[in-house]
XYZ file of C-alpha atoms in Angstrom:
480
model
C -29.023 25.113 -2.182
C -26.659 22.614 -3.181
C -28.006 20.054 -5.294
C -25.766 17.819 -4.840
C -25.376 17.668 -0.729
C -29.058 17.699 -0.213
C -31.188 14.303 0.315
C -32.488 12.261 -2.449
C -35.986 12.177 -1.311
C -35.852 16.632 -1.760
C -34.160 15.892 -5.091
C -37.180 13.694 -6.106
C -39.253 16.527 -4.760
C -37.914 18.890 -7.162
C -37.253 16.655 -10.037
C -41.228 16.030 -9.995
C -42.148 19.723 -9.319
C -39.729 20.425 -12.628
C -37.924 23.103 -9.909
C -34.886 21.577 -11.771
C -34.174 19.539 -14.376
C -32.995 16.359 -15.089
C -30.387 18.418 -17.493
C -29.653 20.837 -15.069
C -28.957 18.222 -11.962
C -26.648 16.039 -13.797
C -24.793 19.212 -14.727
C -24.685 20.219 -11.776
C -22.587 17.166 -10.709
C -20.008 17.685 -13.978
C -19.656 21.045 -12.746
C -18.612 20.309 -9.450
C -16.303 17.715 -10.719
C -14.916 19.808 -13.472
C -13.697 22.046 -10.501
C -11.895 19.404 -8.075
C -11.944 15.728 -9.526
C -8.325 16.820 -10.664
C -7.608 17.369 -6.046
C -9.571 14.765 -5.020
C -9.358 11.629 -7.645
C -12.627 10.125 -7.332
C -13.433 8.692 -10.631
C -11.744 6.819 -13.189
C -14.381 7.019 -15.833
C -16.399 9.922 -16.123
C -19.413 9.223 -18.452
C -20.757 12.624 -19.622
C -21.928 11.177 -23.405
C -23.875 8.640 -21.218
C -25.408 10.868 -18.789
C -27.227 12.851 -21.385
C -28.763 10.086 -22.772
C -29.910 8.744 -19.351
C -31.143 12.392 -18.677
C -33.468 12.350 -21.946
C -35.005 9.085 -20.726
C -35.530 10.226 -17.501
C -36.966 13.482 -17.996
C -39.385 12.165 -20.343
C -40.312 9.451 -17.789
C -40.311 12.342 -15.557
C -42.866 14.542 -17.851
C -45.581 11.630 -18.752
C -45.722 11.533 -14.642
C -44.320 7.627 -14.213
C -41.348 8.586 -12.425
C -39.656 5.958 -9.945
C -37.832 7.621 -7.052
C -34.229 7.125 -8.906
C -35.371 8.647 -12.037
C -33.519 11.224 -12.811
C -31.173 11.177 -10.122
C -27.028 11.123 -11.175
C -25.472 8.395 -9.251
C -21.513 7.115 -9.615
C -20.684 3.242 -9.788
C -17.331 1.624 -8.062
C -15.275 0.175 -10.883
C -15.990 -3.423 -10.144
C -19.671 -3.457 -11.066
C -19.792 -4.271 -14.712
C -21.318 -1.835 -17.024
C -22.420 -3.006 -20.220
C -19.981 -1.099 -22.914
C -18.289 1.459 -20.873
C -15.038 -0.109 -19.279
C -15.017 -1.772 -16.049
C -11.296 -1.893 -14.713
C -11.361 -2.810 -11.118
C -8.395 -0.006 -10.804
C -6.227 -2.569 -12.495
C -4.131 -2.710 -15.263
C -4.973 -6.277 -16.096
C -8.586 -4.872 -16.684
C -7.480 -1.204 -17.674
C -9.139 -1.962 -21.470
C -11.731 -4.155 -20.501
C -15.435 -3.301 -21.391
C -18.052 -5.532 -20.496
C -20.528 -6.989 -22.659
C -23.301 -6.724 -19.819
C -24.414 -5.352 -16.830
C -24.634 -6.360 -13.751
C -27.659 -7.078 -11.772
C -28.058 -4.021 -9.679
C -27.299 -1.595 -13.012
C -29.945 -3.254 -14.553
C -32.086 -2.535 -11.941
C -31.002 0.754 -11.648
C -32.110 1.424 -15.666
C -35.054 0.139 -15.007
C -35.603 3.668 -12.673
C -34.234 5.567 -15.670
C -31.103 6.683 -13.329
C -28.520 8.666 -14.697
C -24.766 7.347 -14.485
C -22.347 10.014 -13.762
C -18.801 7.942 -13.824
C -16.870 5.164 -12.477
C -15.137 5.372 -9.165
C -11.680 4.487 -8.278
C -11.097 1.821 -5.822
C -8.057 -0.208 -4.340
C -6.920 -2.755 -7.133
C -9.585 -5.747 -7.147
C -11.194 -4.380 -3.951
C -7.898 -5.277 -2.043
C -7.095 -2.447 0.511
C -8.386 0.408 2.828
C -6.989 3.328 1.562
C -8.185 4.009 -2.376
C -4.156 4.000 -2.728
C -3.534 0.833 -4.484
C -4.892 1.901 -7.610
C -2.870 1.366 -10.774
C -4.484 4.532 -12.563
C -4.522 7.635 -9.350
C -4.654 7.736 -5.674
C -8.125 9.039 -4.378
C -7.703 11.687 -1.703
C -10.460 12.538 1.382
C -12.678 15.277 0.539
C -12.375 16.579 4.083
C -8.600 17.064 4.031
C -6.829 16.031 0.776
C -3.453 14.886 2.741
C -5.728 12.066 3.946
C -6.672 8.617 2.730
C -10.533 8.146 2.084
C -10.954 4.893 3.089
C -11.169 1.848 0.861
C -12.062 0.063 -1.067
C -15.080 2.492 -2.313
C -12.662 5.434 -1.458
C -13.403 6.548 -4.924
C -17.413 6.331 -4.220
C -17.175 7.943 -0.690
C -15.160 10.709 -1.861
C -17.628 11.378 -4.709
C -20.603 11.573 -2.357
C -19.096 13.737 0.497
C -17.277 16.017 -2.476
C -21.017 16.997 -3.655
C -19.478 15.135 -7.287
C -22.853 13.187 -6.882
C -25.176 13.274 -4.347
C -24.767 9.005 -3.990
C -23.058 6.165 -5.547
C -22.478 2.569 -5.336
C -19.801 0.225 -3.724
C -19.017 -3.164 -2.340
C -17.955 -4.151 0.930
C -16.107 -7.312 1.730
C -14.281 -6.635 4.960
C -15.599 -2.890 5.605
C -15.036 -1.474 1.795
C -18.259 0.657 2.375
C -18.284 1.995 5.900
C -14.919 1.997 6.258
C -14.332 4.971 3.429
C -18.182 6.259 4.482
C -16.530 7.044 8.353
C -13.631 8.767 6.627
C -15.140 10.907 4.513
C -18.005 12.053 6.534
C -21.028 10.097 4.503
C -23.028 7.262 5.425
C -23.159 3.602 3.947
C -24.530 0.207 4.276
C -23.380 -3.500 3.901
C -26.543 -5.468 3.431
C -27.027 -8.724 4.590
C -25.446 -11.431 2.406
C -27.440 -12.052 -0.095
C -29.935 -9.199 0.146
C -28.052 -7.703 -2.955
C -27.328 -9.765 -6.143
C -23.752 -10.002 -6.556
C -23.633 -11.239 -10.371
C -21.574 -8.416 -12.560
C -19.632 -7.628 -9.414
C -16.007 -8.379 -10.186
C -15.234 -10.871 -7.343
C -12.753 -10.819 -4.619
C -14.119 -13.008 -1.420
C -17.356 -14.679 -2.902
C -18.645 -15.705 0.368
C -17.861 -11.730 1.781
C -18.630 -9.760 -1.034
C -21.944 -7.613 -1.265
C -22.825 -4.042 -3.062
C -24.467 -1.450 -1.190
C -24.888 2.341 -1.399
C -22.530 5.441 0.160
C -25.588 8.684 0.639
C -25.558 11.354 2.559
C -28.034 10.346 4.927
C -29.420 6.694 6.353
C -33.039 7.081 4.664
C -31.136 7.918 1.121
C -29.465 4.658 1.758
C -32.878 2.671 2.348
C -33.941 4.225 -1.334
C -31.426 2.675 -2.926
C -31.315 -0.315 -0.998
C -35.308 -0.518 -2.394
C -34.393 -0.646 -5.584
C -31.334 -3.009 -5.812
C -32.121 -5.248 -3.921
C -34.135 -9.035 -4.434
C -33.829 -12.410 -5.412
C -31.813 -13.083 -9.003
C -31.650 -16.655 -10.345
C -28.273 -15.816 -12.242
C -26.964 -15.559 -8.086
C -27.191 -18.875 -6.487
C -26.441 -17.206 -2.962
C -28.721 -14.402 -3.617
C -32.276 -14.156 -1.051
C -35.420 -15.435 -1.939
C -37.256 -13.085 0.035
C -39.797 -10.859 -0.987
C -39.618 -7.355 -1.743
C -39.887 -4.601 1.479
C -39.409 -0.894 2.209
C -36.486 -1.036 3.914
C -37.036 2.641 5.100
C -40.381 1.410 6.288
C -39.740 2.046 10.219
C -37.246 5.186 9.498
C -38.917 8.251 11.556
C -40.701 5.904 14.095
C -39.686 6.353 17.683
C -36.952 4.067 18.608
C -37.985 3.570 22.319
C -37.395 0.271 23.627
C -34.826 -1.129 20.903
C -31.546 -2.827 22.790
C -28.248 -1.607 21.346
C -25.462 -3.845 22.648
C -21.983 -2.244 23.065
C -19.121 -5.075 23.179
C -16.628 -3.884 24.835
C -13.757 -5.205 23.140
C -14.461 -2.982 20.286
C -13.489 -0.152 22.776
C -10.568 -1.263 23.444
C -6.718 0.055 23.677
C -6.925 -0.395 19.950
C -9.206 2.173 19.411
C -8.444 5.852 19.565
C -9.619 7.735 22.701
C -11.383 10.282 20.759
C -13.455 7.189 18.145
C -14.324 5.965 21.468
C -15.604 9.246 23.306
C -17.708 9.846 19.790
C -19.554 6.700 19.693
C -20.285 6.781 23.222
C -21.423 10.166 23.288
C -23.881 8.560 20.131
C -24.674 5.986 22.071
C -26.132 8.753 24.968
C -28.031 10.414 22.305
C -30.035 6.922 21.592
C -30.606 6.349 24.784
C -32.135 9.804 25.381
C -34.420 8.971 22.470
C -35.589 5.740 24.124
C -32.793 2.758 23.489
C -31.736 0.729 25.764
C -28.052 0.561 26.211
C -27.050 -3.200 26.893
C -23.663 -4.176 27.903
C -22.367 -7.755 25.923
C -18.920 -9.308 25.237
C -17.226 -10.596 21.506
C -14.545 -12.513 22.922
C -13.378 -13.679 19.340
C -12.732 -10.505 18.023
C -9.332 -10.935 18.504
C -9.575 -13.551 15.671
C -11.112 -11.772 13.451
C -8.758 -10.412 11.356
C -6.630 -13.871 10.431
C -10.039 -15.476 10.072
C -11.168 -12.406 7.922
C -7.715 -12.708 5.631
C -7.208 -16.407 5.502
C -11.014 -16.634 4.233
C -10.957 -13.590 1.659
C -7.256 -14.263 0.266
C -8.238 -18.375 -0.162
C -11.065 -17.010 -2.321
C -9.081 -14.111 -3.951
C -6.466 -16.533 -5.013
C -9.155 -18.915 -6.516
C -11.428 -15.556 -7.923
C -7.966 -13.995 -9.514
C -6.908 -17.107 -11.347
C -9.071 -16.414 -14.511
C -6.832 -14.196 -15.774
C -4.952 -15.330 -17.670
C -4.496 -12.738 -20.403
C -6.108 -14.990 -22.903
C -9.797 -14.508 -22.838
C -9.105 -10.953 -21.758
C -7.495 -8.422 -19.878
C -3.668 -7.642 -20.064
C -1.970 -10.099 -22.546
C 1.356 -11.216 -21.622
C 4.168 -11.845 -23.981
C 6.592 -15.305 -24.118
C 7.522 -18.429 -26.177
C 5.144 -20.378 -24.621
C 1.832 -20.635 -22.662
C 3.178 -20.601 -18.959
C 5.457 -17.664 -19.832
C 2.819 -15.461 -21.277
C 0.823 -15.919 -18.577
C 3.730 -15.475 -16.109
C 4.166 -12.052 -18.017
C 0.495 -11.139 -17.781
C -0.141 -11.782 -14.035
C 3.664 -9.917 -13.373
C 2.285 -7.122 -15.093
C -0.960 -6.818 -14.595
C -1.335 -7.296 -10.933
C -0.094 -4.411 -8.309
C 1.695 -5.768 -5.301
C -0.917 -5.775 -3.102
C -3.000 -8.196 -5.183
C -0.388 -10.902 -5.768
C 0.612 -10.407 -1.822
C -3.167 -11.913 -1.011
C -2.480 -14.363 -3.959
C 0.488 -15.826 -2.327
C -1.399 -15.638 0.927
C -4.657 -17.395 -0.289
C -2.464 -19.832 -2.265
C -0.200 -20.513 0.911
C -3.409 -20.968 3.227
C -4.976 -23.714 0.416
C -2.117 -26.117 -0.493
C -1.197 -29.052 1.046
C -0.451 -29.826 3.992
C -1.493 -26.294 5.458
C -5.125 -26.057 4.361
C -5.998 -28.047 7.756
C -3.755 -25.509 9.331
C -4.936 -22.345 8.136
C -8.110 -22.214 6.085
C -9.921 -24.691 8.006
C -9.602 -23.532 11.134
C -10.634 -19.734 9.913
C -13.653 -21.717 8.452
C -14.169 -22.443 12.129
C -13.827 -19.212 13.952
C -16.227 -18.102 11.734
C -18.931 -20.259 12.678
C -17.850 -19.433 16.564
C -18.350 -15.402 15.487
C -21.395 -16.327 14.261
C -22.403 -18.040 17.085
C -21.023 -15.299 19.164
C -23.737 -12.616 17.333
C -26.514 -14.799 18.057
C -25.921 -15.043 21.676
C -25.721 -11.235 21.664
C -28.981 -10.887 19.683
C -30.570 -13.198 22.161
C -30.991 -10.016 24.114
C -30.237 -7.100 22.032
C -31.804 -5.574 18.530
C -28.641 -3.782 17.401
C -24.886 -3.790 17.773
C -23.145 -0.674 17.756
C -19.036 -0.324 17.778
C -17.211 2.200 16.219
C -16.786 2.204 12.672
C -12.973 2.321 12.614
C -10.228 2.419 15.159
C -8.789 5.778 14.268
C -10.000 8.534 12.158
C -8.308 9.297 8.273
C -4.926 8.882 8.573
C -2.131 10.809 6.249
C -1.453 9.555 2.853
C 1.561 7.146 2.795
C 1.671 6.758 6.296
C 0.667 2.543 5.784
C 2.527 2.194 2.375
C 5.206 0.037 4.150
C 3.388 -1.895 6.456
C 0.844 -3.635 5.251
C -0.130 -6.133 8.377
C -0.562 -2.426 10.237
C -3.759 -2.013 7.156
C -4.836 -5.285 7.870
C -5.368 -4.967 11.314
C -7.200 -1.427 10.962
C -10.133 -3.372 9.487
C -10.252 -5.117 12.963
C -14.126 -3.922 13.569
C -15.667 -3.876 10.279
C -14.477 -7.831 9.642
C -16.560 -9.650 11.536
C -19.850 -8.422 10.108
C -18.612 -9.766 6.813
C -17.441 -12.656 8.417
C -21.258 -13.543 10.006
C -23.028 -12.420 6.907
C -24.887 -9.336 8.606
C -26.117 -5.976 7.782
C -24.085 -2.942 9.246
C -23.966 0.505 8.545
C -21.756 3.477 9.015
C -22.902 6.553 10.170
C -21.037 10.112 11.074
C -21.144 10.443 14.785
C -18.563 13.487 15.637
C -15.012 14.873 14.567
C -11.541 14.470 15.714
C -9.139 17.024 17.270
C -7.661 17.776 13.922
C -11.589 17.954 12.233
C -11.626 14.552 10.523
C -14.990 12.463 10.535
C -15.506 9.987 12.899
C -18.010 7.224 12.424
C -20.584 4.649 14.399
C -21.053 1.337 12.989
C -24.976 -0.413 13.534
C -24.749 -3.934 13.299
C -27.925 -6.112 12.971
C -29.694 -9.539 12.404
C -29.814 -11.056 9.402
C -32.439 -9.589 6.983
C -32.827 -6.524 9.420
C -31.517 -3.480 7.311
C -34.823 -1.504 8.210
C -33.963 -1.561 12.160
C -30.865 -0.415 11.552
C -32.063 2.688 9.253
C -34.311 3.471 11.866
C -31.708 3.650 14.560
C -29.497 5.692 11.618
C -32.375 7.876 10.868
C -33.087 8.569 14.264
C -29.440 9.961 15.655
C -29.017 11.383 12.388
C -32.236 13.597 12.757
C -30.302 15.118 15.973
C -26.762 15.129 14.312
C -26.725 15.645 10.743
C -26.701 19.432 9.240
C -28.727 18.411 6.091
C -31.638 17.694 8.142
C -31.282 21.678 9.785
């Protein structure tokens, strides 16, 4: 058996039975990096000194019997979730030295399980981009056919799960950075509902989008994790104050009688015939186990995506503006102040980030901030409203996840409006603050991954495992 490509719940299983070791499992993982990190790219950090220290915790945890259901387990971290002394770069080279003196919220929680951290994972330059390709340090390449993109931003996450590098990992999603890259490479992940998942320690890019989640290899491994980092943290103002649940609570319950809607403008000419013929053949398999299939309309999708980039550059622009090179990251040289920094922000920053800079800056100054970032502040209310009306009458959304299967490395270098508008159906979840989560749902004519997005209500994560759990019961090998 692989160790790595099997679910976490058998992992705990064997952990606790002492079939493996704690040892053994996390070198399991190096091994299988050792062999094709160098192809693939996944990680910028690997932390094998920390691991074995993580691993002597947790198997002594593991011995005296007071084992959570992480401990033990190796898990990989995007490079934008700070890690208290091991470097945190955000795939940057303004941050390619930095090493935070904490950790953030969800790492903390995840020591408190005695996990085990295998690396960090490379990631588009401050979360900005859908490939993994806008790295400063590598490009990350799909798993499933290494002259493909993975997805991005958490291409470098995605890639380590479906790679068998670990057998889950953590990444954010602001406009689809965790489904997106989970449809491309084959895995599943899940954008929680904002504010389900403390976001202090995550290196910001769109405050009011961002959100961690985990990339697994199955719906239920998702849930775990979700159990463990999420809850209410005073040091995030916008963070829940909910109480704790199972979120895999209702996964394995029958799923009769649960309304999936199916907008149809997220199948339309914009959308690949063969995404669309995968979903919908999904879509049959839910209904045979009970769902009802309800037919709804999202007029405003079409607005989406300028509501989606006016919103997230205005707040990138005002997030990246820290750096300065003074307090930290990449000091610039000059004869005075203004130059230095000029030098640092020139240097440090890839293209991509200073293009949503200029952007964000554009849509906030005067005499355009009426213009431009008000009004996107106002089709996102109306997508908001547009989601309620359809769960007036339906449980669960589900679209596809993306528009088009991987697509070849290079092939969007020049045109970056043409990336934009790929993240046309994973934007407006962000945009309403909802839960959604990526499943694999078939393959395309050339054997790529194709992925189902479940979109929910607010606070809802566990009906949307359930509806995960359920098609992947019928679809996914690991459960054969």
């Amino acid at each position: 058996m692989d160790m790595t490509k099997t679910t976490l719940k058998k992992l705990r299983e064997m952990l606790d039975s002492k079939a493996v070791s704690v040892k053994e499992l996390y070198e399991e993982c190096y091994k299988c990096t050792d062999k094709d990190e160098k192809r693939i790219g996944a990680f910028i950090t690997l932390t094998p000194e920390q691991a074995e220290k993580d691993a002597e915790k947790a198997q002594k945890r593991i011995d005296a019997g007071e084992a959570g259901f992480l401990t033990g387990i190796p898990l990989a971290i995007k490079d934008n979730i700070c890690t208290d002394g091991i470097r945190t770069t955000c795939a940057s080279k303004m941050l390619e030295n930095f090493v935070p003196p904490y950790n953030a919220t969800v790492i903390e929680k995840l020591m408190e399980q005695d996990y085990v951290l295998i690396g960090k994972t490379n990631m588009d330059e401050f979360a900005m981009g859908g490939a993994t390709q806008t790295s400063y340090f590598k490009r990350t390449r799909n798993p499933k056919n290494t002259d493909c993109v993975p997805g991005g931003s958490s291409g470098g996450s995605a890639a380590a799960v479906s790679a068998g590098f670990v057998p889950a990992a953590l990444g954010s999603d602001t406009g689809g950075s965790i489904r997106q890259p989970a449809s491309f490479c084959g895995v599943t992940g899940i954008k929680p509902t904002y504010g389900r998942v403390s976001r202090y320690g995550l290196v910001a890019f769109g405050s009011s989008l961002d959100q961690i989640g985990p990339i697994a290899n199955t719906a239920a491994d998702c849930g775990e994790i979700l159990n463990v980092i999420s809850g209410h943290d005073v040091r995030d103002a916008t963070s829940a104050k909910l109480p704790p649940e199972d979120f895999n609570a209702k996964t394995g319950r029958s799923i009769k009688g649960i309304k999936i809607a199916l907008p149809k403008e997220f199948y339309g000419e914009a959308v690949d015939t063969e995404v669309k013929e995968a979903v919908m053949n999904a879509a049959k398999t839910l209904e045979k186990q009970g769902a009802v299939l309800v037919s709804c309309e999202m007029p405003s999708l079409k607005y989406g995506i300028p509501a989606y980039y006016l919103i997230a550059c205005a707040e990138a622009a005002s997030n990246l503006s820290r750096y300065d090179g003074i307090k930290y990251g990449l000091r610039g040289e000059g004869k005075n102040y203004r130059e230095m920094i000029l030098d640092s922000r020139n240097r440090g920053f890839g293209d991509e980030v200073k293009r949503r800079i200029l952007l964000g800056n554009y849509a906030l100054s005067s005499g355009y901030f009426d213009a431009y970032y008000r009004k996107a502040c106002a089709l996102r209310q109306r997508i908001i409203a547009e989601y309620n009306t359809i769960f007036d009458t339906a449980d669960a959304v589900l679209t596809p996840t993306a528009p088009s299967a991987a697509y070849k490395i290079g092939s969007n270098d020049t045109d970056p409006v043409k990336m934009y508008t790929a993240d046309i159906l994973t934007v407006p979840v962000n945009i309403a603050g909802l839960p959604g989560i990526s499943v694999n749902c078939g393959s395309s004519a050339e054997g790529l991954p194709i992925g189902m997005s479940i979109a929910g209500r607010k606070f809802d994560e566990s009906t949307l495992l359930q509806l995960a759990d359920a098609f992947e019961r019928e679809f996914n090998p690991i459960y054969s």
